[in-house]
PDB file of C-alpha atoms in Angstrom:
ATOM      1  CA  MET A   1       6.680  22.908  -5.768  1.00 41.00           C
ATOM      2  CA  LYS A   2       7.045  25.480  -8.467  1.00 37.00           C
ATOM      3  CA  LYS A   3       4.476  25.427 -11.220  1.00 36.00           C
ATOM      4  CA  VAL A   4       5.775  25.219 -14.769  1.00 36.00           C
ATOM      5  CA  PHE A   5       3.854  26.492 -17.770  1.00 33.00           C
ATOM      6  CA  TYR A   6       4.835  26.193 -21.423  1.00 30.00           C
ATOM      7  CA  PRO A   7       3.372  27.721 -24.587  1.00 33.00           C
ATOM      8  CA  LEU A   8       1.327  25.741 -27.073  1.00 32.00           C
ATOM      9  CA  ALA A   9       2.983  24.402 -30.182  1.00 35.00           C
ATOM     10  CA  CYS A  10       1.250  22.845 -33.178  1.00 39.00           C
ATOM     11  CA  LEU A  11       4.049  20.662 -34.502  1.00 37.00           C
ATOM     12  CA  ALA A  12       5.540  17.634 -32.785  1.00 39.00           C
ATOM     13  CA  ALA A  13       8.769  16.098 -34.010  1.00 37.00           C
ATOM     14  CA  GLY A  14       8.026  13.110 -36.201  1.00 39.00           C
ATOM     15  CA  ALA A  15       4.273  13.771 -36.170  1.00 44.00           C
ATOM     16  CA  LEU A  16       1.852  14.713 -38.875  1.00 39.00           C
ATOM     17  CA  VAL A  17       0.038  17.547 -37.163  1.00 44.00           C
ATOM     18  CA  ALA A  18      -1.873  20.461 -38.635  1.00 43.00           C
ATOM     19  CA  CYS A  19      -3.332  23.321 -36.593  1.00 44.00           C
ATOM     20  CA  GLY A  20      -5.810  25.986 -37.524  1.00 44.00           C
ATOM     21  CA  GLY A  21      -6.207  24.605 -41.021  1.00 42.00           C
ATOM     22  CA  GLN A  22      -2.506  25.200 -41.818  1.00 40.00           C
ATOM     23  CA  LYS A  23      -0.279  22.666 -43.528  1.00 36.00           C
ATOM     24  CA  SER A  24       2.242  20.679 -41.544  1.00 38.00           C
ATOM     25  CA  GLY A  25       4.313  18.404 -43.760  1.00 37.00           C
ATOM     26  CA  SER A  26       1.865  16.544 -45.953  1.00 35.00           C
ATOM     27  CA  ALA A  27      -1.091  16.695 -43.557  1.00 39.00           C
ATOM     28  CA  GLN A  28      -3.777  19.351 -43.635  1.00 43.00           C
ATOM     29  CA  ALA A  29      -6.878  19.566 -41.475  1.00 43.00           C
ATOM     30  CA  ASP A  30     -10.139  20.343 -43.226  1.00 46.00           C
ATOM     31  CA  GLN A  31     -11.434  22.318 -40.265  1.00 49.00           C
ATOM     32  CA  PRO A  32      -9.659  24.774 -37.935  1.00 55.00           C
ATOM     33  CA  ASN A  33     -10.621  22.581 -34.961  1.00 92.00           C
ATOM     34  CA  GLU A  34      -8.992  19.383 -36.205  1.00 91.00           C
ATOM     35  CA  VAL A  35      -5.487  17.956 -36.356  1.00 92.00           C
ATOM     36  CA  ALA A  36      -4.186  15.019 -38.379  1.00 94.00           C
ATOM     37  CA  LEU A  37      -2.115  12.747 -36.168  1.00 95.00           C
ATOM     38  CA  ALA A  38       0.012   9.854 -37.427  1.00 96.00           C
ATOM     39  CA  TYR A  39      -0.099   6.460 -35.733  1.00 96.00           C
ATOM     40  CA  SER A  40       1.212   2.906 -36.120  1.00 96.00           C
ATOM     41  CA  LYS A  41      -1.064  -0.083 -36.620  1.00 96.00           C
ATOM     42  CA  SER A  42       1.080  -2.881 -35.207  1.00 96.00           C
ATOM     43  CA  LEU A  43       4.198  -3.788 -33.244  1.00 94.00           C
ATOM     44  CA  LYS A  44       7.147  -1.619 -34.299  1.00 87.00           C
ATOM     45  CA  ALA A  45       5.266  -0.418 -37.380  1.00 92.00           C
ATOM     46  CA  PRO A  46       6.057   3.114 -38.622  1.00 93.00           C
ATOM     47  CA  GLU A  47       3.509   5.867 -38.114  1.00 96.00           C
ATOM     48  CA  THR A  48       2.240   5.760 -41.678  1.00 94.00           C
ATOM     49  CA  ASP A  49      -1.496   6.045 -41.060  1.00 94.00           C
ATOM     50  CA  SER A  50      -3.212   9.164 -39.793  1.00 95.00           C
ATOM     51  CA  LEU A  51      -6.535  10.156 -38.300  1.00 94.00           C
ATOM     52  CA  LYS A  52      -8.211  13.497 -37.751  1.00 95.00           C
ATOM     53  CA  LEU A  53      -8.847  14.437 -34.153  1.00 97.00           C
ATOM     54  CA  PRO A  54     -10.557  17.446 -32.556  1.00 96.00           C
ATOM     55  CA  VAL A  55      -8.403  20.145 -30.960  1.00 96.00           C
ATOM     56  CA  ASP A  56      -9.780  22.847 -28.656  1.00 95.00           C
ATOM     57  CA  GLU A  57      -8.917  26.544 -28.499  1.00 93.00           C
ATOM     58  CA  ASN A  58      -6.166  25.845 -25.947  1.00 94.00           C
ATOM     59  CA  GLY A  59      -4.443  23.324 -28.177  1.00 95.00           C
ATOM     60  CA  TYR A  60      -5.581  20.116 -26.457  1.00 97.00           C
ATOM     61  CA  ILE A  61      -6.068  17.208 -28.866  1.00 98.00           C
ATOM     62  CA  THR A  62      -8.809  14.762 -27.866  1.00 98.00           C
ATOM     63  CA  ILE A  63      -7.293  11.297 -28.361  1.00 98.00           C
ATOM     64  CA  PHE A  64     -10.353   9.347 -27.179  1.00 98.00           C
ATOM     65  CA  ASP A  65     -13.764  10.429 -28.480  1.00 94.00           C
ATOM     66  CA  GLY A  66     -15.833   8.372 -26.029  1.00 97.00           C
ATOM     67  CA  LYS A  67     -17.200   6.213 -28.848  1.00 97.00           C
ATOM     68  CA  THR A  68     -14.381   4.461 -30.709  1.00 97.00           C
ATOM     69  CA  PHE A  69     -10.862   3.149 -30.184  1.00 98.00           C
ATOM     70  CA  ASP A  70      -9.537   5.014 -33.243  1.00 97.00           C
ATOM     71  CA  GLY A  71      -5.759   5.332 -32.865  1.00 97.00           C
ATOM     72  CA  TRP A  72      -5.636   2.859 -29.959  1.00 98.00           C
ATOM     73  CA  ARG A  73      -4.451  -0.752 -29.894  1.00 98.00           C
ATOM     74  CA  GLY A  74      -2.971  -3.296 -27.549  1.00 97.00           C
ATOM     75  CA  TYR A  75       0.681  -2.983 -26.591  1.00 97.00           C
ATOM     76  CA  GLY A  76       2.528  -5.215 -29.041  1.00 96.00           C
ATOM     77  CA  LYS A  77      -0.738  -6.023 -30.828  1.00 96.00           C
ATOM     78  CA  ASP A  78      -2.629  -4.908 -33.924  1.00 96.00           C
ATOM     79  CA  LYS A  79      -6.018  -4.548 -32.234  1.00 96.00           C
ATOM     80  CA  VAL A  80      -7.618  -3.630 -28.920  1.00 97.00           C
ATOM     81  CA  PRO A  81      -7.777  -6.623 -26.535  1.00 96.00           C
ATOM     82  CA  ALA A  82     -11.341  -7.715 -25.759  1.00 95.00           C
ATOM     83  CA  LYS A  83     -11.183  -6.906 -22.049  1.00 95.00           C
ATOM     84  CA  TRP A  84     -10.857  -3.216 -22.948  1.00 97.00           C
ATOM     85  CA  THR A  85     -14.317  -1.852 -23.748  1.00 98.00           C
ATOM     86  CA  ILE A  86     -16.109   1.479 -24.127  1.00 98.00           C
ATOM     87  CA  GLU A  87     -18.744   2.107 -21.462  1.00 97.00           C
ATOM     88  CA  ASP A  88     -20.722   5.350 -21.009  1.00 97.00           C
ATOM     89  CA  GLY A  89     -18.114   7.374 -22.892  1.00 97.00           C
ATOM     90  CA  CYS A  90     -15.224   5.828 -20.932  1.00 98.00           C
ATOM     91  CA  ILE A  91     -12.449   3.374 -21.690  1.00 98.00           C
ATOM     92  CA  LYS A  92     -12.899   0.509 -19.239  1.00 98.00           C
ATOM     93  CA  PHE A  93     -10.689  -2.427 -18.408  1.00 97.00           C
ATOM     94  CA  ASN A  94     -12.826  -5.310 -17.244  1.00 94.00           C
ATOM     95  CA  GLY A  95     -10.821  -6.935 -14.485  1.00 91.00           C
ATOM     96  CA  THR A  96     -10.205 -10.606 -14.066  1.00 78.00           C
ATOM     97  CA  GLY A  97      -8.736 -10.530 -10.577  1.00 70.00           C
ATOM     98  CA  GLY A  98      -5.616 -12.147 -12.002  1.00 67.00           C
ATOM     99  CA  GLY A  99      -3.187  -9.389 -11.124  1.00 67.00           C
ATOM    100  CA  GLU A 100      -0.647  -8.810 -13.890  1.00 68.00           C
ATOM    101  CA  ALA A 101      -1.329 -12.161 -15.574  1.00 59.00           C
ATOM    102  CA  GLN A 102      -2.668 -10.421 -18.718  1.00 67.00           C
ATOM    103  CA  ASP A 103      -4.305 -13.282 -20.592  1.00 72.00           C
ATOM    104  CA  ALA A 104      -4.881 -13.330 -24.354  1.00 74.00           C
ATOM    105  CA  ASP A 105      -7.922 -11.045 -24.129  1.00 89.00           C
ATOM    106  CA  GLY A 106      -6.085  -8.538 -21.925  1.00 91.00           C
ATOM    107  CA  GLY A 107      -2.817  -6.653 -21.954  1.00 93.00           C
ATOM    108  CA  ASP A 108      -1.917  -2.988 -21.832  1.00 96.00           C
ATOM    109  CA  LEU A 109      -3.523  -0.425 -24.134  1.00 98.00           C
ATOM    110  CA  ILE A 110      -1.586   2.282 -26.020  1.00 98.00           C
ATOM    111  CA  PHE A 111      -2.421   5.293 -28.113  1.00 98.00           C
ATOM    112  CA  ALA A 112      -0.225   4.383 -31.066  1.00 97.00           C
ATOM    113  CA  HIS A 113       1.474   7.723 -31.681  1.00 98.00           C
ATOM    114  CA  LYS A 114       4.801   8.631 -30.106  1.00 97.00           C
ATOM    115  CA  PHE A 115       4.743  11.922 -28.217  1.00 98.00           C
ATOM    116  CA  LYS A 116       7.901  13.820 -27.236  1.00 98.00           C
ATOM    117  CA  ASN A 117       7.154  17.055 -25.360  1.00 98.00           C
ATOM    118  CA  PHE A 118       3.550  17.080 -24.229  1.00 98.00           C
ATOM    119  CA  GLU A 119       0.969  17.603 -21.535  1.00 98.00           C
ATOM    120  CA  LEU A 120      -1.502  14.763 -20.956  1.00 98.00           C
ATOM    121  CA  GLU A 121      -4.772  15.213 -19.076  1.00 98.00           C
ATOM    122  CA  LEU A 122      -7.391  12.591 -18.275  1.00 98.00           C
ATOM    123  CA  GLU A 123      -9.779  11.424 -15.591  1.00 98.00           C
ATOM    124  CA  TRP A 124      -9.765   7.981 -13.975  1.00 98.00           C
ATOM    125  CA  LYS A 125     -11.590   5.971 -11.361  1.00 98.00           C
ATOM    126  CA  VAL A 126     -11.110   2.503  -9.915  1.00 98.00           C
ATOM    127  CA  ALA A 127     -13.235  -0.181  -8.311  1.00 97.00           C
ATOM    128  CA  LYS A 128     -12.550  -1.162  -4.715  1.00 96.00           C
ATOM    129  CA  GLY A 129      -9.028  -2.529  -4.336  1.00 95.00           C
ATOM    130  CA  SER A 130      -8.022  -1.825  -7.946  1.00 96.00           C
ATOM    131  CA  ASN A 131      -4.553  -1.109  -9.334  1.00 96.00           C
ATOM    132  CA  SER A 132      -3.573   0.345 -12.725  1.00 96.00           C
ATOM    133  CA  GLY A 133      -1.231   2.933 -14.177  1.00 97.00           C
ATOM    134  CA  ILE A 134      -0.517   5.447 -16.908  1.00 98.00           C
ATOM    135  CA  LEU A 135       2.719   4.792 -18.812  1.00 98.00           C
ATOM    136  CA  TYR A 136       4.483   7.401 -20.934  1.00 98.00           C
ATOM    137  CA  LEU A 137       7.456   7.553 -23.329  1.00 98.00           C
ATOM    138  CA  ALA A 138       6.891   3.806 -23.782  1.00 98.00           C
ATOM    139  CA  GLN A 139       8.576   1.644 -26.427  1.00 97.00           C
ATOM    140  CA  GLU A 140       7.464  -1.739 -27.776  1.00 97.00           C
ATOM    141  CA  ILE A 141      10.389  -3.904 -26.715  1.00 95.00           C
ATOM    142  CA  THR A 142      11.092  -7.478 -27.778  1.00 94.00           C
ATOM    143  CA  SER A 143      13.900  -9.799 -26.756  1.00 92.00           C
ATOM    144  CA  LYS A 144      14.924 -13.326 -27.791  1.00 89.00           C
ATOM    145  CA  ASP A 145      14.114 -16.456 -25.839  1.00 89.00           C
ATOM    146  CA  LYS A 146      16.467 -19.469 -25.635  1.00 88.00           C
ATOM    147  CA  ASP A 147      15.110 -20.731 -28.976  1.00 89.00           C
ATOM    148  CA  GLY A 148      15.689 -17.420 -30.745  1.00 89.00           C
ATOM    149  CA  ASN A 149      12.004 -16.441 -30.845  1.00 91.00           C
ATOM    150  CA  ASP A 150      10.842 -12.873 -30.229  1.00 90.00           C
ATOM    151  CA  VAL A 151       9.332 -12.296 -26.791  1.00 92.00           C
ATOM    152  CA  LEU A 152       7.429  -9.123 -25.968  1.00 93.00           C
ATOM    153  CA  GLU A 153       8.789  -7.449 -22.840  1.00 95.00           C
ATOM    154  CA  PRO A 154       6.374  -5.671 -20.451  1.00 95.00           C
ATOM    155  CA  ILE A 155       5.638  -2.040 -21.187  1.00 96.00           C
ATOM    156  CA  TYR A 156       6.785  -0.798 -17.789  1.00 96.00           C
ATOM    157  CA  ILE A 157      10.445  -1.709 -18.338  1.00 96.00           C
ATOM    158  CA  SER A 158      10.757   1.145 -20.856  1.00 97.00           C
ATOM    159  CA  ALA A 159       8.258   3.668 -19.476  1.00 98.00           C
ATOM    160  CA  PRO A 160       7.883   5.669 -16.263  1.00 98.00           C
ATOM    161  CA  GLU A 161       4.572   4.910 -14.545  1.00 98.00           C
ATOM    162  CA  TYR A 162       2.044   7.283 -13.019  1.00 98.00           C
ATOM    163  CA  GLN A 163       0.496   4.998 -10.425  1.00 98.00           C
ATOM    164  CA  ILE A 164      -3.276   4.534 -10.265  1.00 98.00           C
ATOM    165  CA  LEU A 165      -4.480   2.868  -7.094  1.00 97.00           C
ATOM    166  CA  ASP A 166      -7.205   2.529  -4.524  1.00 97.00           C
ATOM    167  CA  ASN A 167      -4.886   3.652  -1.728  1.00 97.00           C
ATOM    168  CA  ALA A 168      -7.266   2.618   1.035  1.00 97.00           C
ATOM    169  CA  ASN A 169      -7.798  -0.977  -0.071  1.00 96.00           C
ATOM    170  CA  HIS A 170      -4.917  -2.191  -2.255  1.00 95.00           C
ATOM    171  CA  PRO A 171      -1.858  -3.619  -0.420  1.00 93.00           C
ATOM    172  CA  ASP A 172       0.579  -1.948  -2.827  1.00 94.00           C
ATOM    173  CA  ALA A 173      -0.201   1.355  -1.093  1.00 94.00           C
ATOM    174  CA  LYS A 174       1.811   0.181   1.924  1.00 94.00           C
ATOM    175  CA  LEU A 175       4.731  -1.258  -0.062  1.00 93.00           C
ATOM    176  CA  GLY A 176       7.671   0.510  -1.634  1.00 90.00           C
ATOM    177  CA  LYS A 177       9.199   3.392   0.332  1.00 92.00           C
ATOM    178  CA  ASP A 178       7.621   6.549   1.769  1.00 95.00           C
ATOM    179  CA  ASN A 179       4.296   5.878  -0.033  1.00 96.00           C
ATOM    180  CA  ASN A 180       5.944   5.852  -3.458  1.00 95.00           C
ATOM    181  CA  ARG A 181       3.453   3.289  -4.744  1.00 96.00           C
ATOM    182  CA  GLN A 182       0.362   5.325  -3.965  1.00 97.00           C
ATOM    183  CA  SER A 183      -1.800   7.128  -6.499  1.00 98.00           C
ATOM    184  CA  ALA A 184      -0.049   9.653  -8.817  1.00 98.00           C
ATOM    185  CA  SER A 185       3.395   8.594  -7.570  1.00 98.00           C
ATOM    186  CA  LEU A 186       6.235   7.873  -9.959  1.00 98.00           C
ATOM    187  CA  TYR A 187       5.888   4.165  -9.283  1.00 96.00           C
ATOM    188  CA  ASP A 188       8.447   2.817  -6.802  1.00 93.00           C
ATOM    189  CA  MET A 189      10.544   6.002  -7.006  1.00 95.00           C
ATOM    190  CA  ILE A 190       8.853   9.270  -5.927  1.00 97.00           C
ATOM    191  CA  PRO A 191       5.743   9.609  -3.739  1.00 97.00           C
ATOM    192  CA  ALA A 192       2.960  12.014  -4.684  1.00 98.00           C
ATOM    193  CA  VAL A 193       2.839  14.908  -2.177  1.00 98.00           C
ATOM    194  CA  PRO A 194       0.247  15.893  -1.192  1.00 97.00           C
ATOM    195  CA  GLN A 195      -1.587  12.583  -1.520  1.00 97.00           C
ATOM    196  CA  ASN A 196      -4.991  13.937  -2.547  1.00 98.00           C
ATOM    197  CA  SER A 197      -6.622  11.049  -4.416  1.00 98.00           C
ATOM    198  CA  LYS A 198     -10.333  10.394  -4.068  1.00 98.00           C
ATOM    199  CA  PRO A 199     -11.843   7.083  -2.878  1.00 97.00           C
ATOM    200  CA  PHE A 200     -12.668   4.197  -5.209  1.00 97.00           C
ATOM    201  CA  GLY A 201     -15.726   4.864  -7.363  1.00 97.00           C
ATOM    202  CA  GLU A 202     -14.980   8.601  -7.623  1.00 98.00           C
ATOM    203  CA  TRP A 203     -13.324  10.375 -10.543  1.00 98.00           C
ATOM    204  CA  ASN A 204      -9.773  11.717 -10.200  1.00 98.00           C
ATOM    205  CA  LYS A 205      -7.968  14.131 -12.508  1.00 98.00           C
ATOM    206  CA  ALA A 206      -4.490  13.196 -13.729  1.00 98.00           C
ATOM    207  CA  LYS A 207      -1.991  15.443 -15.489  1.00 98.00           C
ATOM    208  CA  ILE A 208       1.450  14.478 -16.804  1.00 98.00           C
ATOM    209  CA  MET A 209       3.767  17.083 -18.329  1.00 98.00           C
ATOM    210  CA  VAL A 210       6.958  16.066 -20.133  1.00 98.00           C
ATOM    211  CA  TYR A 211       9.155  18.848 -21.470  1.00 98.00           C
ATOM    212  CA  LYS A 212      12.794  18.310 -22.464  1.00 97.00           C
ATOM    213  CA  GLY A 213      13.344  15.911 -19.592  1.00 97.00           C
ATOM    214  CA  THR A 214      11.374  17.755 -16.921  1.00 98.00           C
ATOM    215  CA  VAL A 215       8.385  15.688 -15.773  1.00 98.00           C
ATOM    216  CA  VAL A 216       5.550  16.885 -13.522  1.00 98.00           C
ATOM    217  CA  HIS A 217       2.709  14.714 -12.172  1.00 98.00           C
ATOM    218  CA  GLY A 218      -0.522  16.435 -11.192  1.00 98.00           C
ATOM    219  CA  GLN A 219      -3.501  15.011  -9.327  1.00 98.00           C
ATOM    220  CA  ASN A 220      -6.845  16.705  -8.742  1.00 98.00           C
ATOM    221  CA  ASP A 221      -5.539  20.142  -9.773  1.00 98.00           C
ATOM    222  CA  GLU A 222      -2.357  20.061  -7.673  1.00 98.00           C
ATOM    223  CA  ASN A 223       1.200  19.349  -8.788  1.00 98.00           C
ATOM    224  CA  VAL A 224       2.369  16.425  -6.648  1.00 98.00           C
ATOM    225  CA  LEU A 225       5.893  15.672  -7.904  1.00 98.00           C
ATOM    226  CA  GLU A 226       8.607  16.805 -10.305  1.00 98.00           C
ATOM    227  CA  TYR A 227      11.747  15.073 -11.558  1.00 98.00           C
ATOM    228  CA  HIS A 228      14.247  15.228 -14.423  1.00 98.00           C
ATOM    229  CA  LEU A 229      14.947  12.467 -16.925  1.00 98.00           C
ATOM    230  CA  TRP A 230      18.384  11.635 -18.339  1.00 97.00           C
ATOM    231  CA  THR A 231      20.200  13.122 -15.334  1.00 97.00           C
ATOM    232  CA  LYS A 232      22.270  11.693 -12.468  1.00 97.00           C
ATOM    233  CA  GLN A 233      19.185  12.152 -10.279  1.00 94.00           C
ATOM    234  CA  TRP A 234      17.221   9.878 -12.620  1.00 97.00           C
ATOM    235  CA  THR A 235      19.955   7.233 -12.728  1.00 98.00           C
ATOM    236  CA  ASP A 236      20.293   7.264  -8.943  1.00 97.00           C
ATOM    237  CA  MET A 237      16.524   6.827  -8.514  1.00 95.00           C
ATOM    238  CA  LEU A 238      16.554   3.841 -10.855  1.00 96.00           C
ATOM    239  CA  GLN A 239      19.433   2.277  -8.943  1.00 96.00           C
ATOM    240  CA  ALA A 240      17.436   2.580  -5.703  1.00 93.00           C
ATOM    241  CA  SER A 241      14.305   1.006  -7.224  1.00 93.00           C
ATOM    242  CA  LYS A 242      13.135  -2.421  -8.364  1.00 91.00           C
ATOM    243  CA  PHE A 243      14.531  -1.427 -11.804  1.00 94.00           C
ATOM    244  CA  SER A 244      18.168  -1.203 -10.651  1.00 96.00           C
ATOM    245  CA  GLU A 245      21.024  -2.414 -12.839  1.00 97.00           C
ATOM    246  CA  GLU A 246      21.613  -5.308 -10.449  1.00 96.00           C
ATOM    247  CA  LYS A 247      17.987  -6.406 -10.102  1.00 96.00           C
ATOM    248  CA  TRP A 248      16.774  -5.882 -13.687  1.00 96.00           C
ATOM    249  CA  PRO A 249      19.545  -4.935 -16.145  1.00 96.00           C
ATOM    250  CA  LEU A 250      17.319  -4.598 -19.219  1.00 96.00           C
ATOM    251  CA  ALA A 251      14.799  -2.380 -17.415  1.00 97.00           C
ATOM    252  CA  PHE A 252      17.621  -0.227 -16.049  1.00 97.00           C
ATOM    253  CA  GLU A 253      19.156   0.216 -19.506  1.00 97.00           C
ATOM    254  CA  LEU A 254      15.844   1.112 -21.163  1.00 97.00           C
ATOM    255  CA  LEU A 255      14.554   3.404 -18.427  1.00 98.00           C
ATOM    256  CA  ASN A 256      17.886   5.174 -18.049  1.00 97.00           C
ATOM    257  CA  ASN A 257      17.516   6.179 -21.704  1.00 97.00           C
ATOM    258  CA  CYS A 258      13.737   6.365 -21.534  1.00 96.00           C
ATOM    259  CA  GLY A 259      12.130   7.508 -24.763  1.00 96.00           C
ATOM    260  CA  GLY A 260      15.016   6.097 -26.786  1.00 94.00           C
ATOM    261  CA  ASP A 261      17.344   8.193 -28.912  1.00 93.00           C
ATOM    262  CA  ASN A 262      14.500  10.510 -29.959  1.00 95.00           C
ATOM    263  CA  HIS A 263      13.176  10.918 -26.393  1.00 97.00           C
ATOM    264  CA  GLU A 264       9.624  10.082 -27.460  1.00 98.00           C
ATOM    265  CA  GLY A 265       7.187   7.252 -26.880  1.00 98.00           C
ATOM    266  CA  PHE A 266       3.653   5.924 -26.504  1.00 98.00           C
ATOM    267  CA  ILE A 267       1.079   6.734 -23.837  1.00 98.00           C
ATOM    268  CA  GLY A 268      -0.183   3.517 -22.270  1.00 98.00           C
ATOM    269  CA  LEU A 269      -2.959   2.402 -19.906  1.00 98.00           C
ATOM    270  CA  GLN A 270      -2.137  -0.575 -17.724  1.00 96.00           C
ATOM    271  CA  ASP A 271      -3.931  -3.887 -17.420  1.00 95.00           C
ATOM    272  CA  HIS A 272      -3.256  -4.891 -13.824  1.00 93.00           C
ATOM    273  CA  GLY A 273      -6.165  -7.313 -13.734  1.00 91.00           C
ATOM    274  CA  ASP A 274      -8.569  -4.891 -12.007  1.00 94.00           C
ATOM    275  CA  ASP A 275     -11.550  -2.760 -13.025  1.00 96.00           C
ATOM    276  CA  VAL A 276     -10.517   0.777 -14.021  1.00 98.00           C
ATOM    277  CA  TRP A 277     -12.120   3.544 -16.116  1.00 98.00           C
ATOM    278  CA  PHE A 278     -10.605   6.438 -18.115  1.00 98.00           C
ATOM    279  CA  ARG A 279     -12.284   9.396 -19.819  1.00 98.00           C
ATOM    280  CA  ASN A 280     -11.673  12.917 -21.203  1.00 98.00           C
ATOM    281  CA  ILE A 281      -8.226  11.939 -22.522  1.00 98.00           C
ATOM    282  CA  ARG A 282      -6.452  14.805 -24.230  1.00 98.00           C
ATOM    283  CA  VAL A 283      -2.899  15.837 -25.109  1.00 98.00           C
ATOM    284  CA  LYS A 284      -1.291  19.200 -25.785  1.00 98.00           C
ATOM    285  CA  VAL A 285       1.892  19.049 -27.891  1.00 97.00           C
ATOM    286  CA  LEU A 286       4.613  21.355 -26.513  1.00 97.00           C
ATOM    287  CA  ASP A 287       7.618  23.005 -28.207  1.00 77.00           C
TER     288      ASP A 287
END
């Protein structure tokens, strides 16, 4: 697979970002190694609040400082669900063994700023038999029930998923097609090749690059898949998956136009009911 590299940019569409102490819109960092990033505090709220985050010499913004959940909240919520905690500098989901039940203290976690063209890097590990995922370009989607009340739809019907899995011990590794539910795969669509994940209890490196529709998944310093959003290839993959127009019309519609009209969305970490840890989470904004 060819390797794709893109230059650093300091300004993301729709974001309040300042680099090197320079002004960007109305935001200005006090120090050359900080950026001001806008975020939303609740479901469908505009990104009207901002926080200052460290940025390194290569342009990577640290979006989790190892100490606080600043900028993070539950998907569709105004706070971090209680089952998400900070442990030894890591974000941890404390599993319940309930699969995707997601009780009131659980649910998916998002960094509440919409990214468009970006490169995400982080490290993750799982307990034995655990399942999770990294979602990107996610929207907070609600629909109406039979009584006209708003119902929050699951995050994965609007967002591609980078699978996180204990391949050796979770049954999902043997489902799907051609190993397309194993670690670092585009869930239920494209398998990660080579499959180079480490065993449960060991740290893995994940990288996701999104640039004008081109998406690359990386795992443990190797690119493992590439695909292209908003193309016939993308539509055909959706039609062959559990998110097909026949099987799940709403998911098909949202994923086929993933990122919405602005082609941007949230980064999310999945509650799949199992123990999982994340650390060293950083994002580079691309032109």
